Amino acid sequence: MTELPRIHSLRDGAAKAIAAADLDLKTELAQETARRWDDRKLSLRSPLDLTVPERPGRPARPELIAPTKMVRRTLHSTRGRVALLHAIAHIELNAIDLALDIVARFAGEKVPNSFFDGWMRVAFEEAKHFRLVRDRLRQLGADYGDMPAHDGLWQAAHDTRNDLTARLAVVPLILEARGLDVTPALQAKMREAGDMESAAVLDIIYEDEKGHVAVGAKWFRFLCARQKKDPAATFQALVRANFRGPLKAPFNDVARAEAGLTPSFYRSMTASTNI
């Protein structure tokens, strides 16, 4: 087991996990911080907290390239499935840091402790997802870092670092919700290819991600209610200001609605572009 540094508070544990370049250390720190917070063995903040990193720690590999240079993947071969799983591992790794950043960066916000309960559960589960996908890659003779990955996901955190409502609009309600849209087709294709083990991993991720979008929707609506703003109109305004490009159809309306993200939020924005 990886030896953990001392964790002074919830914010400190989250910041140290974000900063960790060793991915075993990152995932263990994220999950141990979540456990201690859930057991109420940590305060929210302390004077000894690590400063929240501007960028997450990363190993030397994979090479990070522009999203436009990523090669399209087919699932008809083992190499194609490895490439897809590698891309999913990269998404899950970024999702760990995005959840932790919501906790660490916004620890001074006037929100109930249950806000942090929800996001630490998300961080815990994202760490679980990364490990599951990485284990599956290793079973297929590969590992995370073997292929290039794109560096666009963290941009969402940087662009919304000063506005919690904008962060919730962009990260869980766009990026995580997109996973609900695309994962069912990937599950089916994995099964068609006979890769039941990879499909089973995607099953776990899909069910958990519904809860992650629900956490985002719950707290987005909470903040809008406190500010006496209409949630759907506020979402659309924040997306236009903070998200690059249109929202992509098709949408998994049923799963999104189960998570509290109704079509009134996003349907009118399908073809919108930002200036």
PDB file of N, CA, C and O in Angstrom, residues 188-265:
ATOM      1  N   ALA A 188     -22.879  -1.609 -25.436  1.00  0.00           N
ATOM      2  CA  ALA A 188     -23.416  -2.537 -26.434  1.00  0.00           C
ATOM      3  C   ALA A 188     -22.332  -2.997 -27.404  1.00  0.00           C
ATOM      4  O   ALA A 188     -22.250  -4.188 -27.752  1.00  0.00           O
ATOM      5  N   LYS A 189     -21.472  -2.070 -27.835  1.00  0.00           N
ATOM      6  CA  LYS A 189     -20.415  -2.425 -28.789  1.00  0.00           C
ATOM      7  C   LYS A 189     -19.392  -3.355 -28.161  1.00  0.00           C
ATOM      8  O   LYS A 189     -18.864  -4.256 -28.833  1.00  0.00           O
ATOM      9  N   MET A 190     -19.082  -3.150 -26.894  1.00  0.00           N
ATOM     10  CA  MET A 190     -18.159  -4.055 -26.205  1.00  0.00           C
ATOM     11  C   MET A 190     -18.750  -5.468 -26.161  1.00  0.00           C
ATOM     12  O   MET A 190     -18.045  -6.464 -26.381  1.00  0.00           O
ATOM     13  N   ARG A 191     -20.030  -5.561 -25.888  1.00  0.00           N
ATOM     14  CA  ARG A 191     -20.669  -6.885 -25.831  1.00  0.00           C
ATOM     15  C   ARG A 191     -20.717  -7.525 -27.224  1.00  0.00           C
ATOM     16  O   ARG A 191     -20.506  -8.733 -27.368  1.00  0.00           O
ATOM     17  N   GLU A 192     -20.982  -6.711 -28.250  1.00  0.00           N
ATOM     18  CA  GLU A 192     -20.989  -7.235 -29.620  1.00  0.00           C
ATOM     19  C   GLU A 192     -19.616  -7.783 -30.003  1.00  0.00           C
ATOM     20  O   GLU A 192     -19.511  -8.758 -30.744  1.00  0.00           O
ATOM     21  N   ALA A 193     -18.558  -7.139 -29.472  1.00  0.00           N
ATOM     22  CA  ALA A 193     -17.193  -7.581 -29.754  1.00  0.00           C
ATOM     23  C   ALA A 193     -16.777  -8.765 -28.879  1.00  0.00           C
ATOM     24  O   ALA A 193     -15.666  -9.282 -29.028  1.00  0.00           O
ATOM     25  N   GLY A 194     -17.660  -9.187 -27.967  1.00  0.00           N
ATOM     26  CA  GLY A 194     -17.345 -10.307 -27.090  1.00  0.00           C
ATOM     27  C   GLY A 194     -16.524  -9.944 -25.870  1.00  0.00           C
ATOM     28  O   GLY A 194     -16.080 -10.826 -25.131  1.00  0.00           O
ATOM     29  N   ASP A 195     -16.327  -8.655 -25.641  1.00  0.00           N
ATOM     30  CA  ASP A 195     -15.516  -8.205 -24.496  1.00  0.00           C
ATOM     31  C   ASP A 195     -16.440  -7.924 -23.313  1.00  0.00           C
ATOM     32  O   ASP A 195     -16.748  -6.764 -22.998  1.00  0.00           O
ATOM     33  N   MET A 196     -16.880  -8.979 -22.672  1.00  0.00           N
ATOM     34  CA  MET A 196     -17.826  -8.846 -21.566  1.00  0.00           C
ATOM     35  C   MET A 196     -17.184  -8.203 -20.337  1.00  0.00           C
ATOM     36  O   MET A 196     -17.865  -7.516 -19.565  1.00  0.00           O
ATOM     37  N   GLU A 197     -15.877  -8.419 -20.162  1.00  0.00           N
ATOM     38  CA  GLU A 197     -15.181  -7.848 -19.004  1.00  0.00           C
ATOM     39  C   GLU A 197     -15.148  -6.326 -19.080  1.00  0.00           C
ATOM     40  O   GLU A 197     -15.433  -5.634 -18.100  1.00  0.00           O
ATOM     41  N   SER A 198     -14.834  -5.789 -20.259  1.00  0.00           N
ATOM     42  CA  SER A 198     -14.826  -4.327 -20.425  1.00  0.00           C
ATOM     43  C   SER A 198     -16.234  -3.768 -20.313  1.00  0.00           C
ATOM     44  O   SER A 198     -16.442  -2.693 -19.734  1.00  0.00           O
ATOM     45  N   ALA A 199     -17.208  -4.482 -20.860  1.00  0.00           N
ATOM     46  CA  ALA A 199     -18.599  -4.034 -20.764  1.00  0.00           C
ATOM     47  C   ALA A 199     -19.038  -3.962 -19.308  1.00  0.00           C
ATOM     48  O   ALA A 199     -19.752  -3.026 -18.910  1.00  0.00           O
ATOM     49  N   ALA A 200     -18.607  -4.922 -18.493  1.00  0.00           N
ATOM     50  CA  ALA A 200     -18.973  -4.929 -17.072  1.00  0.00           C
ATOM     51  C   ALA A 200     -18.388  -3.721 -16.348  1.00  0.00           C
ATOM     52  O   ALA A 200     -19.037  -3.147 -15.457  1.00  0.00           O
ATOM     53  N   VAL A 201     -17.175  -3.319 -16.718  1.00  0.00           N
ATOM     54  CA  VAL A 201     -16.577  -2.116 -16.133  1.00  0.00           C
ATOM     55  C   VAL A 201     -17.399  -0.889 -16.507  1.00  0.00           C
ATOM     56  O   VAL A 201     -17.695  -0.027 -15.666  1.00  0.00           O
ATOM     57  N   LEU A 202     -17.803  -0.806 -17.775  1.00  0.00           N
ATOM     58  CA  LEU A 202     -18.617   0.328 -18.224  1.00  0.00           C
ATOM     59  C   LEU A 202     -19.976   0.345 -17.534  1.00  0.00           C
ATOM     60  O   LEU A 202     -20.537   1.414 -17.282  1.00  0.00           O
ATOM     61  N   ASP A 203     -20.517  -0.840 -17.220  1.00  0.00           N
ATOM     62  CA  ASP A 203     -21.788  -0.902 -16.487  1.00  0.00           C
ATOM     63  C   ASP A 203     -21.675  -0.193 -15.140  1.00  0.00           C
ATOM     64  O   ASP A 203     -22.564   0.566 -14.745  1.00  0.00           O
ATOM     65  N   ILE A 204     -20.583  -0.471 -14.426  1.00  0.00           N
ATOM     66  CA  ILE A 204     -20.365   0.141 -13.108  1.00  0.00           C
ATOM     67  C   ILE A 204     -20.241   1.658 -13.248  1.00  0.00           C
ATOM     68  O   ILE A 204     -20.859   2.430 -12.511  1.00  0.00           O
ATOM     69  N   ILE A 205     -19.433   2.083 -14.212  1.00  0.00           N
ATOM     70  CA  ILE A 205     -19.215   3.514 -14.422  1.00  0.00           C
ATOM     71  C   ILE A 205     -20.535   4.213 -14.748  1.00  0.00           C
ATOM     72  O   ILE A 205     -20.856   5.265 -14.187  1.00  0.00           O
ATOM     73  N   TYR A 206     -21.322   3.619 -15.635  1.00  0.00           N
ATOM     74  CA  TYR A 206     -22.575   4.241 -16.067  1.00  0.00           C
ATOM     75  C   TYR A 206     -23.533   4.448 -14.902  1.00  0.00           C
ATOM     76  O   TYR A 206     -24.117   5.535 -14.741  1.00  0.00           O
ATOM     77  N   GLU A 207     -23.695   3.431 -14.074  1.00  0.00           N
ATOM     78  CA  GLU A 207     -24.623   3.550 -12.940  1.00  0.00           C
ATOM     79  C   GLU A 207     -24.139   4.603 -11.945  1.00  0.00           C
ATOM     80  O   GLU A 207     -24.938   5.384 -11.412  1.00  0.00           O
ATOM     81  N   ASP A 208     -22.840   4.640 -11.681  1.00  0.00           N
ATOM     82  CA  ASP A 208     -22.298   5.639 -10.751  1.00  0.00           C
ATOM     83  C   ASP A 208     -22.435   7.051 -11.304  1.00  0.00           C
ATOM     84  O   ASP A 208     -22.714   8.003 -10.561  1.00  0.00           O
ATOM     85  N   GLU A 209     -22.215   7.196 -12.620  1.00  0.00           N
ATOM     86  CA  GLU A 209     -22.234   8.541 -13.208  1.00  0.00           C
ATOM     87  C   GLU A 209     -23.612   9.183 -13.126  1.00  0.00           C
ATOM     88  O   GLU A 209     -23.731  10.406 -13.057  1.00  0.00           O
ATOM     89  N   LYS A 210     -24.672   8.385 -13.130  1.00  0.00           N
ATOM     90  CA  LYS A 210     -26.004   8.954 -12.922  1.00  0.00           C
ATOM     91  C   LYS A 210     -26.043   9.707 -11.593  1.00  0.00           C
ATOM     92  O   LYS A 210     -26.598  10.815 -11.495  1.00  0.00           O
ATOM     93  N   GLY A 211     -25.447   9.100 -10.560  1.00  0.00           N
ATOM     94  CA  GLY A 211     -25.397   9.754  -9.255  1.00  0.00           C
ATOM     95  C   GLY A 211     -24.543  10.997  -9.253  1.00  0.00           C
ATOM     96  O   GLY A 211     -24.852  11.973  -8.552  1.00  0.00           O
ATOM     97  N   HIS A 212     -23.486  11.006 -10.046  1.00  0.00           N
ATOM     98  CA  HIS A 212     -22.603  12.171 -10.094  1.00  0.00           C
ATOM     99  C   HIS A 212     -23.315  13.363 -10.731  1.00  0.00           C
ATOM    100  O   HIS A 212     -23.194  14.496 -10.263  1.00  0.00           O
ATOM    101  N   VAL A 213     -24.044  13.096 -11.816  1.00  0.00           N
ATOM    102  CA  VAL A 213     -24.814  14.178 -12.436  1.00  0.00           C
ATOM    103  C   VAL A 213     -25.884  14.669 -11.466  1.00  0.00           C
ATOM    104  O   VAL A 213     -26.153  15.874 -11.375  1.00  0.00           O
ATOM    105  N   ALA A 214     -26.460  13.744 -10.716  1.00  0.00           N
ATOM    106  CA  ALA A 214     -27.493  14.123  -9.742  1.00  0.00           C
ATOM    107  C   ALA A 214     -26.937  15.031  -8.657  1.00  0.00           C
ATOM    108  O   ALA A 214     -27.598  15.990  -8.227  1.00  0.00           O
ATOM    109  N   VAL A 215     -25.711  14.755  -8.206  1.00  0.00           N
ATOM    110  CA  VAL A 215     -25.071  15.633  -7.212  1.00  0.00           C
ATOM    111  C   VAL A 215     -24.894  17.029  -7.806  1.00  0.00           C
ATOM    112  O   VAL A 215     -25.187  18.045  -7.165  1.00  0.00           O
ATOM    113  N   GLY A 216     -24.430  17.091  -9.050  1.00  0.00           N
ATOM    114  CA  GLY A 216     -24.258  18.387  -9.691  1.00  0.00           C
ATOM    115  C   GLY A 216     -25.570  19.134  -9.851  1.00  0.00           C
ATOM    116  O   GLY A 216     -25.661  20.334  -9.565  1.00  0.00           O
ATOM    117  N   ALA A 217     -26.605  18.428 -10.302  1.00  0.00           N
ATOM    118  CA  ALA A 217     -27.906  19.068 -10.507  1.00  0.00           C
ATOM    119  C   ALA A 217     -28.502  19.550  -9.189  1.00  0.00           C
ATOM    120  O   ALA A 217     -29.075  20.651  -9.116  1.00  0.00           O
ATOM    121  N   LYS A 218     -28.380  18.743  -8.148  1.00  0.00           N
ATOM    122  CA  LYS A 218     -28.910  19.120  -6.824  1.00  0.00           C
ATOM    123  C   LYS A 218     -28.312  20.434  -6.352  1.00  0.00           C
ATOM    124  O   LYS A 218     -29.034  21.361  -5.945  1.00  0.00           O
ATOM    125  N   TRP A 219     -26.992  20.543  -6.417  1.00  0.00           N
ATOM    126  CA  TRP A 219     -26.341  21.735  -5.861  1.00  0.00           C
ATOM    127  C   TRP A 219     -26.422  22.918  -6.803  1.00  0.00           C
ATOM    128  O   TRP A 219     -26.418  24.069  -6.362  1.00  0.00           O
ATOM    129  N   PHE A 220     -26.517  22.662  -8.112  1.00  0.00           N
ATOM    130  CA  PHE A 220     -26.756  23.767  -9.041  1.00  0.00           C
ATOM    131  C   PHE A 220     -28.108  24.393  -8.752  1.00  0.00           C
ATOM    132  O   PHE A 220     -28.246  25.621  -8.669  1.00  0.00           O
ATOM    133  N   ARG A 221     -29.127  23.554  -8.573  1.00  0.00           N
ATOM    134  CA  ARG A 221     -30.468  24.066  -8.261  1.00  0.00           C
ATOM    135  C   ARG A 221     -30.480  24.766  -6.899  1.00  0.00           C
ATOM    136  O   ARG A 221     -31.170  25.779  -6.723  1.00  0.00           O
ATOM    137  N   PHE A 222     -29.732  24.247  -5.944  1.00  0.00           N
ATOM    138  CA  PHE A 222     -29.641  24.863  -4.622  1.00  0.00           C
ATOM    139  C   PHE A 222     -29.094  26.290  -4.726  1.00  0.00           C
ATOM    140  O   PHE A 222     -29.645  27.239  -4.138  1.00  0.00           O
ATOM    141  N   LEU A 223     -28.001  26.447  -5.472  1.00  0.00           N
ATOM    142  CA  LEU A 223     -27.392  27.774  -5.604  1.00  0.00           C
ATOM    143  C   LEU A 223     -28.305  28.722  -6.375  1.00  0.00           C
ATOM    144  O   LEU A 223     -28.400  29.908  -6.042  1.00  0.00           O
ATOM    145  N   CYS A 224     -28.981  28.213  -7.410  1.00  0.00           N
ATOM    146  CA  CYS A 224     -29.912  29.065  -8.165  1.00  0.00           C
ATOM    147  C   CYS A 224     -31.071  29.516  -7.282  1.00  0.00           C
ATOM    148  O   CYS A 224     -31.489  30.678  -7.334  1.00  0.00           O
ATOM    149  N   ALA A 225     -31.587  28.592  -6.457  1.00  0.00           N
ATOM    150  CA  ALA A 225     -32.693  28.959  -5.556  1.00  0.00           C
ATOM    151  C   ALA A 225     -32.249  30.019  -4.562  1.00  0.00           C
ATOM    152  O   ALA A 225     -32.994  30.970  -4.270  1.00  0.00           O
ATOM    153  N   ARG A 226     -31.033  29.889  -4.055  1.00  0.00           N
ATOM    154  CA  ARG A 226     -30.527  30.872  -3.096  1.00  0.00           C
ATOM    155  C   ARG A 226     -30.358  32.238  -3.755  1.00  0.00           C
ATOM    156  O   ARG A 226     -30.556  33.275  -3.116  1.00  0.00           O
ATOM    157  N   GLN A 227     -30.001  32.236  -5.040  1.00  0.00           N
ATOM    158  CA  GLN A 227     -29.821  33.500  -5.772  1.00  0.00           C
ATOM    159  C   GLN A 227     -31.112  33.972  -6.445  1.00  0.00           C
ATOM    160  O   GLN A 227     -31.110  34.986  -7.145  1.00  0.00           O
ATOM    161  N   LYS A 228     -32.205  33.187  -6.231  1.00  0.00           N
ATOM    162  CA  LYS A 228     -33.509  33.495  -6.840  1.00  0.00           C
ATOM    163  C   LYS A 228     -33.414  33.600  -8.364  1.00  0.00           C
ATOM    164  O   LYS A 228     -33.931  34.533  -8.991  1.00  0.00           O
ATOM    165  N   LYS A 229     -32.735  32.599  -8.965  1.00  0.00           N
ATOM    166  CA  LYS A 229     -32.574  32.555 -10.411  1.00  0.00           C
ATOM    167  C   LYS A 229     -33.219  31.296 -10.975  1.00  0.00           C
ATOM    168  O   LYS A 229     -33.270  30.266 -10.303  1.00  0.00           O
ATOM    169  N   ASP A 230     -33.698  31.383 -12.199  1.00  0.00           N
ATOM    170  CA  ASP A 230     -34.250  30.226 -12.880  1.00  0.00           C
ATOM    171  C   ASP A 230     -33.109  29.277 -13.268  1.00  0.00           C
ATOM    172  O   ASP A 230     -32.178  29.695 -13.962  1.00  0.00           O
ATOM    173  N   PRO A 231     -33.166  27.998 -12.859  1.00  0.00           N
ATOM    174  CA  PRO A 231     -32.036  27.090 -13.105  1.00  0.00           C
ATOM    175  C   PRO A 231     -31.724  26.884 -14.588  1.00  0.00           C
ATOM    176  O   PRO A 231     -30.552  26.929 -14.988  1.00  0.00           O
ATOM    177  N   ALA A 232     -32.749  26.652 -15.414  1.00  0.00           N
ATOM    178  CA  ALA A 232     -32.495  26.377 -16.828  1.00  0.00           C
ATOM    179  C   ALA A 232     -31.896  27.600 -17.530  1.00  0.00           C
ATOM    180  O   ALA A 232     -30.916  27.491 -18.282  1.00  0.00           O
ATOM    181  N   ALA A 233     -32.459  28.781 -17.282  1.00  0.00           N
ATOM    182  CA  ALA A 233     -31.940  29.999 -17.911  1.00  0.00           C
ATOM    183  C   ALA A 233     -30.530  30.306 -17.418  1.00  0.00           C
ATOM    184  O   ALA A 233     -29.664  30.742 -18.195  1.00  0.00           O
ATOM    185  N   THR A 234     -30.283  30.085 -16.139  1.00  0.00           N
ATOM    186  CA  THR A 234     -28.951  30.324 -15.577  1.00  0.00           C
ATOM    187  C   THR A 234     -27.944  29.365 -16.187  1.00  0.00           C
ATOM    188  O   THR A 234     -26.818  29.760 -16.542  1.00  0.00           O
ATOM    189  N   PHE A 235     -28.308  28.098 -16.301  1.00  0.00           N
ATOM    190  CA  PHE A 235     -27.446  27.104 -16.930  1.00  0.00           C
ATOM    191  C   PHE A 235     -27.060  27.544 -18.337  1.00  0.00           C
ATOM    192  O   PHE A 235     -25.881  27.536 -18.709  1.00  0.00           O
ATOM    193  N   GLN A 236     -28.037  27.953 -19.120  1.00  0.00           N
ATOM    194  CA  GLN A 236     -27.767  28.328 -20.505  1.00  0.00           C
ATOM    195  C   GLN A 236     -26.833  29.538 -20.589  1.00  0.00           C
ATOM    196  O   GLN A 236     -25.908  29.571 -21.413  1.00  0.00           O
ATOM    197  N   ALA A 237     -27.041  30.512 -19.717  1.00  0.00           N
ATOM    198  CA  ALA A 237     -26.177  31.698 -19.717  1.00  0.00           C
ATOM    199  C   ALA A 237     -24.743  31.332 -19.324  1.00  0.00           C
ATOM    200  O   ALA A 237     -23.778  31.814 -19.932  1.00  0.00           O
ATOM    201  N   LEU A 238     -24.605  30.478 -18.319  1.00  0.00           N
ATOM    202  CA  LEU A 238     -23.270  30.086 -17.858  1.00  0.00           C
ATOM    203  C   LEU A 238     -22.545  29.234 -18.893  1.00  0.00           C
ATOM    204  O   LEU A 238     -21.332  29.361 -19.073  1.00  0.00           O
ATOM    205  N   VAL A 239     -23.285  28.380 -19.580  1.00  0.00           N
ATOM    206  CA  VAL A 239     -22.668  27.556 -20.616  1.00  0.00           C
ATOM    207  C   VAL A 239     -22.169  28.433 -21.759  1.00  0.00           C
ATOM    208  O   VAL A 239     -21.046  28.262 -22.262  1.00  0.00           O
ATOM    209  N   ARG A 240     -22.981  29.395 -22.160  1.00  0.00           N
ATOM    210  CA  ARG A 240     -22.545  30.285 -23.252  1.00  0.00           C
ATOM    211  C   ARG A 240     -21.285  31.061 -22.865  1.00  0.00           C
ATOM    212  O   ARG A 240     -20.428  31.324 -23.705  1.00  0.00           O
ATOM    213  N   ALA A 241     -21.162  31.400 -21.594  1.00  0.00           N
ATOM    214  CA  ALA A 241     -20.023  32.198 -21.140  1.00  0.00           C
ATOM    215  C   ALA A 241     -18.784  31.356 -20.861  1.00  0.00           C
ATOM    216  O   ALA A 241     -17.660  31.866 -20.948  1.00  0.00           O
ATOM    217  N   ASN A 242     -18.971  30.061 -20.534  1.00  0.00           N
ATOM    218  CA  ASN A 242     -17.848  29.290 -20.004  1.00  0.00           C
ATOM    219  C   ASN A 242     -17.524  27.995 -20.739  1.00  0.00           C
ATOM    220  O   ASN A 242     -16.557  27.323 -20.388  1.00  0.00           O
ATOM    221  N   PHE A 243     -18.305  27.640 -21.752  1.00  0.00           N
ATOM    222  CA  PHE A 243     -18.065  26.379 -22.443  1.00  0.00           C
ATOM    223  C   PHE A 243     -17.820  26.643 -23.916  1.00  0.00           C
ATOM    224  O   PHE A 243     -18.539  27.415 -24.542  1.00  0.00           O
ATOM    225  N   ARG A 244     -16.810  25.976 -24.444  1.00  0.00           N
ATOM    226  CA  ARG A 244     -16.413  26.207 -25.830  1.00  0.00           C
ATOM    227  C   ARG A 244     -17.087  25.194 -26.755  1.00  0.00           C
ATOM    228  O   ARG A 244     -16.845  24.004 -26.639  1.00  0.00           O
ATOM    229  N   GLY A 245     -17.920  25.692 -27.649  1.00  0.00           N
ATOM    230  CA  GLY A 245     -18.564  24.811 -28.607  1.00  0.00           C
ATOM    231  C   GLY A 245     -19.994  24.478 -28.235  1.00  0.00           C
ATOM    232  O   GLY A 245     -20.461  24.770 -27.139  1.00  0.00           O
ATOM    233  N   PRO A 246     -20.710  23.841 -29.164  1.00  0.00           N
ATOM    234  CA  PRO A 246     -22.118  23.493 -28.923  1.00  0.00           C
ATOM    235  C   PRO A 246     -22.259  22.251 -28.053  1.00  0.00           C
ATOM    236  O   PRO A 246     -21.312  21.480 -27.899  1.00  0.00           O
ATOM    237  N   LEU A 247     -23.436  22.047 -27.480  1.00  0.00           N
ATOM    238  CA  LEU A 247     -23.751  20.791 -26.808  1.00  0.00           C
ATOM    239  C   LEU A 247     -24.110  19.758 -27.877  1.00  0.00           C
ATOM    240  O   LEU A 247     -24.796  20.067 -28.835  1.00  0.00           O
ATOM    241  N   LYS A 248     -23.617  18.544 -27.697  1.00  0.00           N
ATOM    242  CA  LYS A 248     -23.729  17.532 -28.743  1.00  0.00           C
ATOM    243  C   LYS A 248     -24.880  16.562 -28.482  1.00  0.00           C
ATOM    244  O   LYS A 248     -24.931  15.928 -27.445  1.00  0.00           O
ATOM    245  N   ALA A 249     -25.770  16.455 -29.458  1.00  0.00           N
ATOM    246  CA  ALA A 249     -26.793  15.414 -29.433  1.00  0.00           C
ATOM    247  C   ALA A 249     -26.171  14.130 -30.018  1.00  0.00           C
ATOM    248  O   ALA A 249     -25.134  14.203 -30.683  1.00  0.00           O
ATOM    249  N   PRO A 250     -26.765  12.950 -29.818  1.00  0.00           N
ATOM    250  CA  PRO A 250     -28.035  12.708 -29.126  1.00  0.00           C
ATOM    251  C   PRO A 250     -27.872  12.738 -27.611  1.00  0.00           C
ATOM    252  O   PRO A 250     -26.776  12.513 -27.088  1.00  0.00           O
ATOM    253  N   PHE A 251     -28.976  13.018 -26.927  1.00  0.00           N
ATOM    254  CA  PHE A 251     -28.982  13.066 -25.469  1.00  0.00           C
ATOM    255  C   PHE A 251     -29.733  11.857 -24.904  1.00  0.00           C
ATOM    256  O   PHE A 251     -30.736  11.430 -25.467  1.00  0.00           O
ATOM    257  N   ASN A 252     -29.233  11.350 -23.797  1.00  0.00           N
ATOM    258  CA  ASN A 252     -29.921  10.284 -23.070  1.00  0.00           C
ATOM    259  C   ASN A 252     -30.904  10.961 -22.112  1.00  0.00           C
ATOM    260  O   ASN A 252     -30.635  11.131 -20.928  1.00  0.00           O
ATOM    261  N   ASP A 253     -32.053  11.356 -22.663  1.00  0.00           N
ATOM    262  CA  ASP A 253     -33.004  12.161 -21.898  1.00  0.00           C
ATOM    263  C   ASP A 253     -33.480  11.458 -20.626  1.00  0.00           C
ATOM    264  O   ASP A 253     -33.684  12.100 -19.600  1.00  0.00           O
ATOM    265  N   VAL A 254     -33.668  10.144 -20.702  1.00  0.00           N
ATOM    266  CA  VAL A 254     -34.189   9.410 -19.549  1.00  0.00           C
ATOM    267  C   VAL A 254     -33.194   9.432 -18.403  1.00  0.00           C
ATOM    268  O   VAL A 254     -33.525   9.787 -17.259  1.00  0.00           O
ATOM    269  N   ALA A 255     -31.941   9.061 -18.680  1.00  0.00           N
ATOM    270  CA  ALA A 255     -30.917   9.045 -17.623  1.00  0.00           C
ATOM    271  C   ALA A 255     -30.650  10.455 -17.100  1.00  0.00           C
ATOM    272  O   ALA A 255     -30.466  10.648 -15.891  1.00  0.00           O
ATOM    273  N   ARG A 256     -30.643  11.430 -17.988  1.00  0.00           N
ATOM    274  CA  ARG A 256     -30.437  12.809 -17.553  1.00  0.00           C
ATOM    275  C   ARG A 256     -31.572  13.261 -16.635  1.00  0.00           C
ATOM    276  O   ARG A 256     -31.325  13.891 -15.601  1.00  0.00           O
ATOM    277  N   ALA A 257     -32.799  12.942 -17.001  1.00  0.00           N
ATOM    278  CA  ALA A 257     -33.945  13.360 -16.182  1.00  0.00           C
ATOM    279  C   ALA A 257     -33.927  12.674 -14.826  1.00  0.00           C
ATOM    280  O   ALA A 257     -34.268  13.282 -13.800  1.00  0.00           O
ATOM    281  N   GLU A 258     -33.515  11.399 -14.798  1.00  0.00           N
ATOM    282  CA  GLU A 258     -33.393  10.688 -13.526  1.00  0.00           C
ATOM    283  C   GLU A 258     -32.413  11.399 -12.594  1.00  0.00           C
ATOM    284  O   GLU A 258     -32.562  11.371 -11.375  1.00  0.00           O
ATOM    285  N   ALA A 259     -31.416  12.041 -13.186  1.00  0.00           N
ATOM    286  CA  ALA A 259     -30.407  12.760 -12.410  1.00  0.00           C
ATOM    287  C   ALA A 259     -30.797  14.204 -12.114  1.00  0.00           C
ATOM    288  O   ALA A 259     -30.030  14.938 -11.481  1.00  0.00           O
ATOM    289  N   GLY A 260     -31.974  14.628 -12.585  1.00  0.00           N
ATOM    290  CA  GLY A 260     -32.427  15.984 -12.304  1.00  0.00           C
ATOM    291  C   GLY A 260     -32.063  17.004 -13.364  1.00  0.00           C
ATOM    292  O   GLY A 260     -32.197  18.209 -13.153  1.00  0.00           O
ATOM    293  N   LEU A 261     -31.599  16.517 -14.512  1.00  0.00           N
ATOM    294  CA  LEU A 261     -31.209  17.410 -15.607  1.00  0.00           C
ATOM    295  C   LEU A 261     -32.236  17.244 -16.727  1.00  0.00           C
ATOM    296  O   LEU A 261     -32.104  16.370 -17.589  1.00  0.00           O
ATOM    297  N   THR A 262     -33.263  18.070 -16.712  1.00  0.00           N
ATOM    298  CA  THR A 262     -34.375  17.923 -17.651  1.00  0.00           C
ATOM    299  C   THR A 262     -34.053  18.594 -18.994  1.00  0.00           C
ATOM    300  O   THR A 262     -33.164  19.457 -19.072  1.00  0.00           O
ATOM    301  N   PRO A 263     -34.770  18.221 -20.068  1.00  0.00           N
ATOM    302  CA  PRO A 263     -34.480  18.797 -21.391  1.00  0.00           C
ATOM    303  C   PRO A 263     -34.562  20.318 -21.452  1.00  0.00           C
ATOM    304  O   PRO A 263     -33.947  20.928 -22.337  1.00  0.00           O
ATOM    305  N   SER A 264     -35.313  20.938 -20.557  1.00  0.00           N
ATOM    306  CA  SER A 264     -35.412  22.402 -20.577  1.00  0.00           C
ATOM    307  C   SER A 264     -34.051  23.064 -20.383  1.00  0.00           C
ATOM    308  O   SER A 264     -33.843  24.211 -20.793  1.00  0.00           O
ATOM    309  N   PHE A 265     -33.114  22.343 -19.785  1.00  0.00           N
ATOM    310  CA  PHE A 265     -31.778  22.890 -19.601  1.00  0.00           C
ATOM    311  C   PHE A 265     -31.011  22.978 -20.923  1.00  0.00           C
ATOM    312  O   PHE A 265     -30.398  23.998 -21.217  1.00  0.00           O
TER     313      PHE A 265
END
